Amino acid sequence: MSSIKDIEKLKEKIKNSSTEKEQISQEAFLKAQLNIGAMCINNPEDAFLYYSSLNLLNTYVKQNKDASYSFKGEVTTAFDSIIMSRIPGVTYSYDSKERVLIVNVKGMQFSFHNVKPSPKMLFARSYEKHIGQQYHKEEEWDQLRLQPVAETVFNYANNLDGLSNESIGGDLKQLQSEFIKNKFKVKTESVKEN
């Protein structure tokens, strides 16, 4: 198991890794899709898994031209949920010149181009003293490219200690397992029919 306290070690590993991009596996893609659609964000560990899932989907779209960016709206929807649940350790920054939203989860930056802060995010920024929590923090991108190692970051996130594993369908890990099994079963059956 991994600890969210070890993010600096993960970042160092990423900095020292080769520049060769990882090819996203079908299983990781399916798990990430499920996470985006079903998981609940209850703590910083869940937020890390959620944003690593979005990062993986972003990478997958770039590797597979038949995929779409339909998940991009979930970047701010998730952050709205984080605000409403008052989860600490997660902040955002927006660079209007570069049109990039940076979500920082316990020191790891996830960046998303062409995504603007939601009205709720802007409200939380304006009224953080009343809210009692800082969700906006001006910061520049740290130049750590996560997309080439998207599956490594995703696997790290899936093994974090402290994940709530809560989803709209019960236990997230069990749901992932069943989802993958059923997806591959359907795929195998359609190949047999042809």
C-alpha positions as a LaTeX table, in Angstrom:
\begin{tabular}{lrrr}
\hline
Residue & $x$ (\AA) & $y$ (\AA) & $z$ (\AA) \\
\hline
Met1 & 0.00 & 0.00 & 0.00 \\
Ser2 & 1.01 & 3.57 & $-0.65$ \\
Ser3 & 0.66 & 6.59 & 1.59 \\
Ile4 & $-0.43$ & 10.04 & 0.51 \\
Lys5 & 2.43 & 11.29 & 2.68 \\
Asp6 & 4.85 & 9.69 & 0.18 \\
Ile7 & 3.80 & 11.86 & $-2.77$ \\
Glu8 & 7.22 & 13.57 & $-2.78$ \\
Lys9 & 8.84 & 10.15 & $-3.30$ \\
Leu10 & 6.44 & 9.46 & $-6.19$ \\
Lys11 & 7.24 & 12.86 & $-7.72$ \\
Glu12 & 10.97 & 12.13 & $-7.46$ \\
Lys13 & 10.43 & 8.74 & $-9.12$ \\
Ile14 & 8.53 & 10.45 & $-11.95$ \\
Lys15 & 11.28 & 13.07 & $-12.41$ \\
Asn16 & 13.87 & 10.30 & $-12.67$ \\
Ser17 & 11.82 & 8.06 & $-15.01$ \\
Ser18 & 12.49 & 7.69 & $-18.72$ \\
Thr19 & 10.73 & 10.01 & $-21.12$ \\
Glu20 & 9.03 & 7.08 & $-22.89$ \\
Lys21 & 5.25 & 7.35 & $-22.59$ \\
Glu22 & 3.33 & 4.50 & $-21.02$ \\
Gln23 & 0.63 & 2.92 & $-23.16$ \\
Ile24 & $-2.63$ & 2.92 & $-21.19$ \\
Ser25 & $-4.04$ & $-0.57$ & $-20.68$ \\
Gln26 & $-7.69$ & $-1.31$ & $-21.40$ \\
Glu27 & $-8.17$ & $-2.44$ & $-17.79$ \\
Ala28 & $-6.81$ & 0.82 & $-16.35$ \\
Phe29 & $-8.97$ & 2.81 & $-18.78$ \\
Leu30 & $-12.10$ & 0.92 & $-17.70$ \\
Lys31 & $-11.29$ & 1.34 & $-13.99$ \\
Ala32 & $-10.71$ & 5.06 & $-14.47$ \\
Gln33 & $-14.03$ & 5.41 & $-16.30$ \\
Leu34 & $-15.78$ & 3.62 & $-13.45$ \\
Asn35 & $-14.06$ & 5.80 & $-10.85$ \\
Ile36 & $-15.23$ & 8.97 & $-12.58$ \\
Gly37 & $-18.78$ & 7.70 & $-12.83$ \\
Ala38 & $-19.22$ & 5.99 & $-9.50$ \\
Met39 & $-16.77$ & 6.93 & $-6.76$ \\
Cys40 & $-17.45$ & 9.25 & $-3.85$ \\
Ile41 & $-14.77$ & 11.72 & $-2.77$ \\
Asn42 & $-14.58$ & 11.67 & 1.03 \\
Asn43 & $-10.95$ & 12.57 & 1.74 \\
Pro44 & $-7.70$ & 13.69 & 0.05 \\
Glu45 & $-6.83$ & 10.09 & $-0.88$ \\
Asp46 & $-10.10$ & 9.76 & $-2.78$ \\
Ala47 & $-9.44$ & 13.11 & $-4.48$ \\
Phe48 & $-5.99$ & 11.88 & $-5.53$ \\
Leu49 & $-7.51$ & 8.72 & $-7.03$ \\
Tyr50 & $-10.22$ & 10.72 & $-8.78$ \\
Tyr51 & $-7.82$ & 13.20 & $-10.37$ \\
Ser52 & $-5.34$ & 10.46 & $-11.30$ \\
Ser53 & $-8.30$ & 8.76 & $-13.04$ \\
Leu54 & $-9.04$ & 11.96 & $-14.97$ \\
Asn55 & $-5.34$ & 12.27 & $-15.86$ \\
Leu56 & $-5.36$ & 8.69 & $-17.15$ \\
Leu57 & $-8.49$ & 9.32 & $-19.26$ \\
Asn58 & $-6.89$ & 12.49 & $-20.64$ \\
Thr59 & $-3.86$ & 10.45 & $-21.68$ \\
Tyr60 & $-5.98$ & 7.64 & $-23.11$ \\
Val61 & $-7.85$ & 10.09 & $-25.38$ \\
Lys62 & $-4.54$ & 11.31 & $-26.78$ \\
Gln63 & $-3.46$ & 7.70 & $-27.47$ \\
Asn64 & $-6.81$ & 6.55 & $-28.91$ \\
Lys65 & $-8.43$ & 8.80 & $-31.46$ \\
Asp66 & $-11.81$ & 7.02 & $-31.08$ \\
Ala67 & $-12.12$ & 8.21 & $-27.45$ \\
Ser68 & $-13.56$ & 11.59 & $-26.43$ \\
Tyr69 & $-12.94$ & 14.37 & $-23.93$ \\
Ser70 & $-16.49$ & 14.06 & $-22.54$ \\
Phe71 & $-15.03$ & 13.55 & $-19.04$ \\
Lys72 & $-13.55$ & 17.08 & $-18.86$ \\
Gly73 & $-16.64$ & 18.51 & $-17.12$ \\
Glu74 & $-15.94$ & 16.16 & $-14.23$ \\
Val75 & $-12.79$ & 18.12 & $-13.34$ \\
Thr76 & $-14.83$ & 20.95 & $-11.81$ \\
Thr77 & $-17.79$ & 18.79 & $-10.75$ \\
Ala78 & $-15.40$ & 16.83 & $-8.53$ \\
Phe79 & $-13.90$ & 20.01 & $-7.12$ \\
Asp80 & $-17.40$ & 21.30 & $-6.32$ \\
Ser81 & $-17.95$ & 18.07 & $-4.38$ \\
Ile82 & $-14.66$ & 18.59 & $-2.53$ \\
Ile83 & $-15.80$ & 22.09 & $-1.53$ \\
Met84 & $-19.21$ & 20.88 & $-0.40$ \\
Ser85 & $-17.65$ & 18.06 & 1.64 \\
Arg86 & $-15.06$ & 20.48 & 3.08 \\
Ile87 & $-12.13$ & 18.19 & 2.23 \\
Pro88 & $-8.76$ & 19.69 & 3.23 \\
Gly89 & $-5.49$ & 19.47 & 1.30 \\
Val90 & $-6.94$ & 20.08 & $-2.16$ \\
Thr91 & $-6.55$ & 23.45 & $-3.91$ \\
Tyr92 & $-6.84$ & 24.84 & $-7.40$ \\
Ser93 & $-5.18$ & 27.54 & $-9.46$ \\
Tyr94 & $-6.23$ & 28.88 & $-12.84$ \\
Asp95 & $-3.96$ & 30.41 & $-15.47$ \\
Ser96 & $-6.24$ & 32.35 & $-17.81$ \\
Lys97 & $-3.40$ & 33.10 & $-20.24$ \\
Glu98 & $-2.58$ & 29.40 & $-20.70$ \\
Arg99 & $-6.23$ & 28.36 & $-20.10$ \\
Val100 & $-5.18$ & 25.66 & $-17.68$ \\
Leu101 & $-6.74$ & 24.62 & $-14.39$ \\
Ile102 & $-4.31$ & 23.09 & $-11.89$ \\
Val103 & $-5.69$ & 20.92 & $-9.11$ \\
Asn104 & $-3.19$ & 20.30 & $-6.31$ \\
Val105 & $-3.85$ & 17.27 & $-4.13$ \\
Lys106 & $-1.41$ & 17.13 & $-1.21$ \\
Gly107 & 1.44 & 18.45 & $-3.36$ \\
Met108 & 0.74 & 16.65 & $-6.66$ \\
Gln109 & $-0.47$ & 18.91 & $-9.46$ \\
Phe110 & $-2.98$ & 17.64 & $-12.01$ \\
Ser111 & $-3.39$ & 20.08 & $-14.91$ \\
Phe112 & $-6.29$ & 20.31 & $-17.35$ \\
His113 & $-6.28$ & 22.59 & $-20.38$ \\
Asn114 & $-9.42$ & 24.37 & $-21.53$ \\
Val115 & $-11.20$ & 23.86 & $-18.20$ \\
Lys116 & $-12.32$ & 26.96 & $-16.28$ \\
Pro117 & $-13.19$ & 27.12 & $-12.57$ \\
Ser118 & $-16.86$ & 26.53 & $-11.80$ \\
Pro119 & $-19.06$ & 29.20 & $-10.17$ \\
Lys120 & $-18.81$ & 27.27 & $-6.89$ \\
Met121 & $-15.00$ & 27.30 & $-7.09$ \\
Leu122 & $-14.99$ & 31.04 & $-7.74$ \\
Phe123 & $-17.40$ & 31.58 & $-4.84$ \\
Ala124 & $-15.20$ & 29.53 & $-2.50$ \\
Arg125 & $-12.21$ & 31.63 & $-3.58$ \\
Ser126 & $-14.04$ & 34.90 & $-2.86$ \\
Tyr127 & $-15.46$ & 33.79 & 0.48 \\
Glu128 & $-12.75$ & 31.51 & 1.88 \\
Lys129 & $-12.65$ & 33.45 & 5.17 \\
His130 & $-16.35$ & 32.72 & 5.69 \\
Ile131 & $-15.97$ & 29.13 & 4.55 \\
Gly132 & $-12.96$ & 28.56 & 6.83 \\
Gln133 & $-11.06$ & 26.59 & 4.20 \\
Gln134 & $-8.67$ & 27.63 & 1.42 \\
Tyr135 & $-9.49$ & 26.03 & $-1.91$ \\
His136 & $-7.73$ & 28.51 & $-4.19$ \\
Lys137 & $-3.97$ & 28.93 & $-4.12$ \\
Glu138 & $-2.06$ & 30.84 & $-6.78$ \\
Glu139 & 0.72 & 28.61 & $-8.01$ \\
Glu140 & 2.61 & 27.97 & $-11.19$ \\
Trp141 & 2.79 & 24.60 & $-12.85$ \\
Asp142 & 5.71 & 22.65 & $-11.39$ \\
Gln143 & 6.63 & 21.24 & $-14.85$ \\
Leu144 & 6.07 & 17.65 & $-13.72$ \\
Arg145 & 4.41 & 15.91 & $-16.65$ \\
Leu146 & 2.03 & 13.22 & $-15.37$ \\
Gln147 & 0.56 & 12.07 & $-18.67$ \\
Pro148 & 3.63 & 10.08 & $-19.78$ \\
Val149 & 3.35 & 8.11 & $-16.51$ \\
Ala150 & $-0.44$ & 8.25 & $-16.14$ \\
Glu151 & $-0.86$ & 4.55 & $-15.41$ \\
Thr152 & 1.93 & 4.56 & $-12.82$ \\
Val153 & 0.28 & 7.47 & $-10.99$ \\
Phe154 & $-3.14$ & 5.79 & $-11.35$ \\
Asn155 & $-1.84$ & 2.49 & $-9.90$ \\
Tyr156 & $-0.21$ & 4.37 & $-7.02$ \\
Ala157 & $-3.52$ & 6.12 & $-6.32$ \\
Asn158 & $-5.49$ & 2.86 & $-6.43$ \\
Asn159 & $-3.26$ & 1.49 & $-3.69$ \\
Leu160 & $-3.33$ & 4.44 & $-1.30$ \\
Asp161 & $-3.89$ & 3.79 & 2.38 \\
Gly162 & $-6.94$ & 5.70 & 3.54 \\
Leu163 & $-9.10$ & 5.37 & 0.43 \\
Ser164 & $-12.74$ & 5.27 & 1.48 \\
Asn165 & $-13.54$ & 2.84 & $-1.38$ \\
Glu166 & $-17.05$ & 4.23 & $-1.32$ \\
Ser167 & $-19.03$ & 4.42 & $-4.53$ \\
Ile168 & $-22.64$ & 4.78 & $-5.57$ \\
Gly169 & $-22.59$ & 1.00 & $-6.08$ \\
Gly170 & $-21.06$ & 0.05 & $-2.71$ \\
Asp171 & $-17.42$ & $-0.96$ & $-2.32$ \\
Leu172 & $-15.37$ & 0.65 & $-5.12$ \\
Lys173 & $-12.75$ & $-2.12$ & $-5.40$ \\
Gln174 & $-15.45$ & $-4.79$ & $-5.69$ \\
Leu175 & $-17.33$ & $-2.69$ & $-8.24$ \\
Gln176 & $-14.11$ & $-2.23$ & $-10.27$ \\
Ser177 & $-13.50$ & $-5.99$ & $-10.27$ \\
Glu178 & $-17.04$ & $-6.82$ & $-11.39$ \\
Phe179 & $-17.04$ & $-4.05$ & $-14.00$ \\
Ile180 & $-13.76$ & $-5.25$ & $-15.54$ \\
Lys181 & $-14.86$ & $-8.89$ & $-15.49$ \\
Asn182 & $-18.17$ & $-8.04$ & $-17.19$ \\
Lys183 & $-16.56$ & $-5.74$ & $-19.78$ \\
Phe184 & $-14.02$ & $-8.38$ & $-20.78$ \\
Lys185 & $-16.72$ & $-11.09$ & $-20.76$ \\
Val186 & $-18.85$ & $-9.04$ & $-23.18$ \\
Lys187 & $-15.81$ & $-8.36$ & $-25.36$ \\
Thr188 & $-14.85$ & $-12.07$ & $-25.42$ \\
Glu189 & $-18.43$ & $-13.12$ & $-26.25$ \\
Ser190 & $-18.66$ & $-10.66$ & $-29.15$ \\
Val191 & $-15.36$ & $-12.00$ & $-30.57$ \\
Lys192 & $-16.72$ & $-15.58$ & $-30.36$ \\
Glu193 & $-19.87$ & $-14.55$ & $-32.26$ \\
Asn194 & $-17.80$ & $-13.17$ & $-35.15$ \\
\hline
\end{tabular}
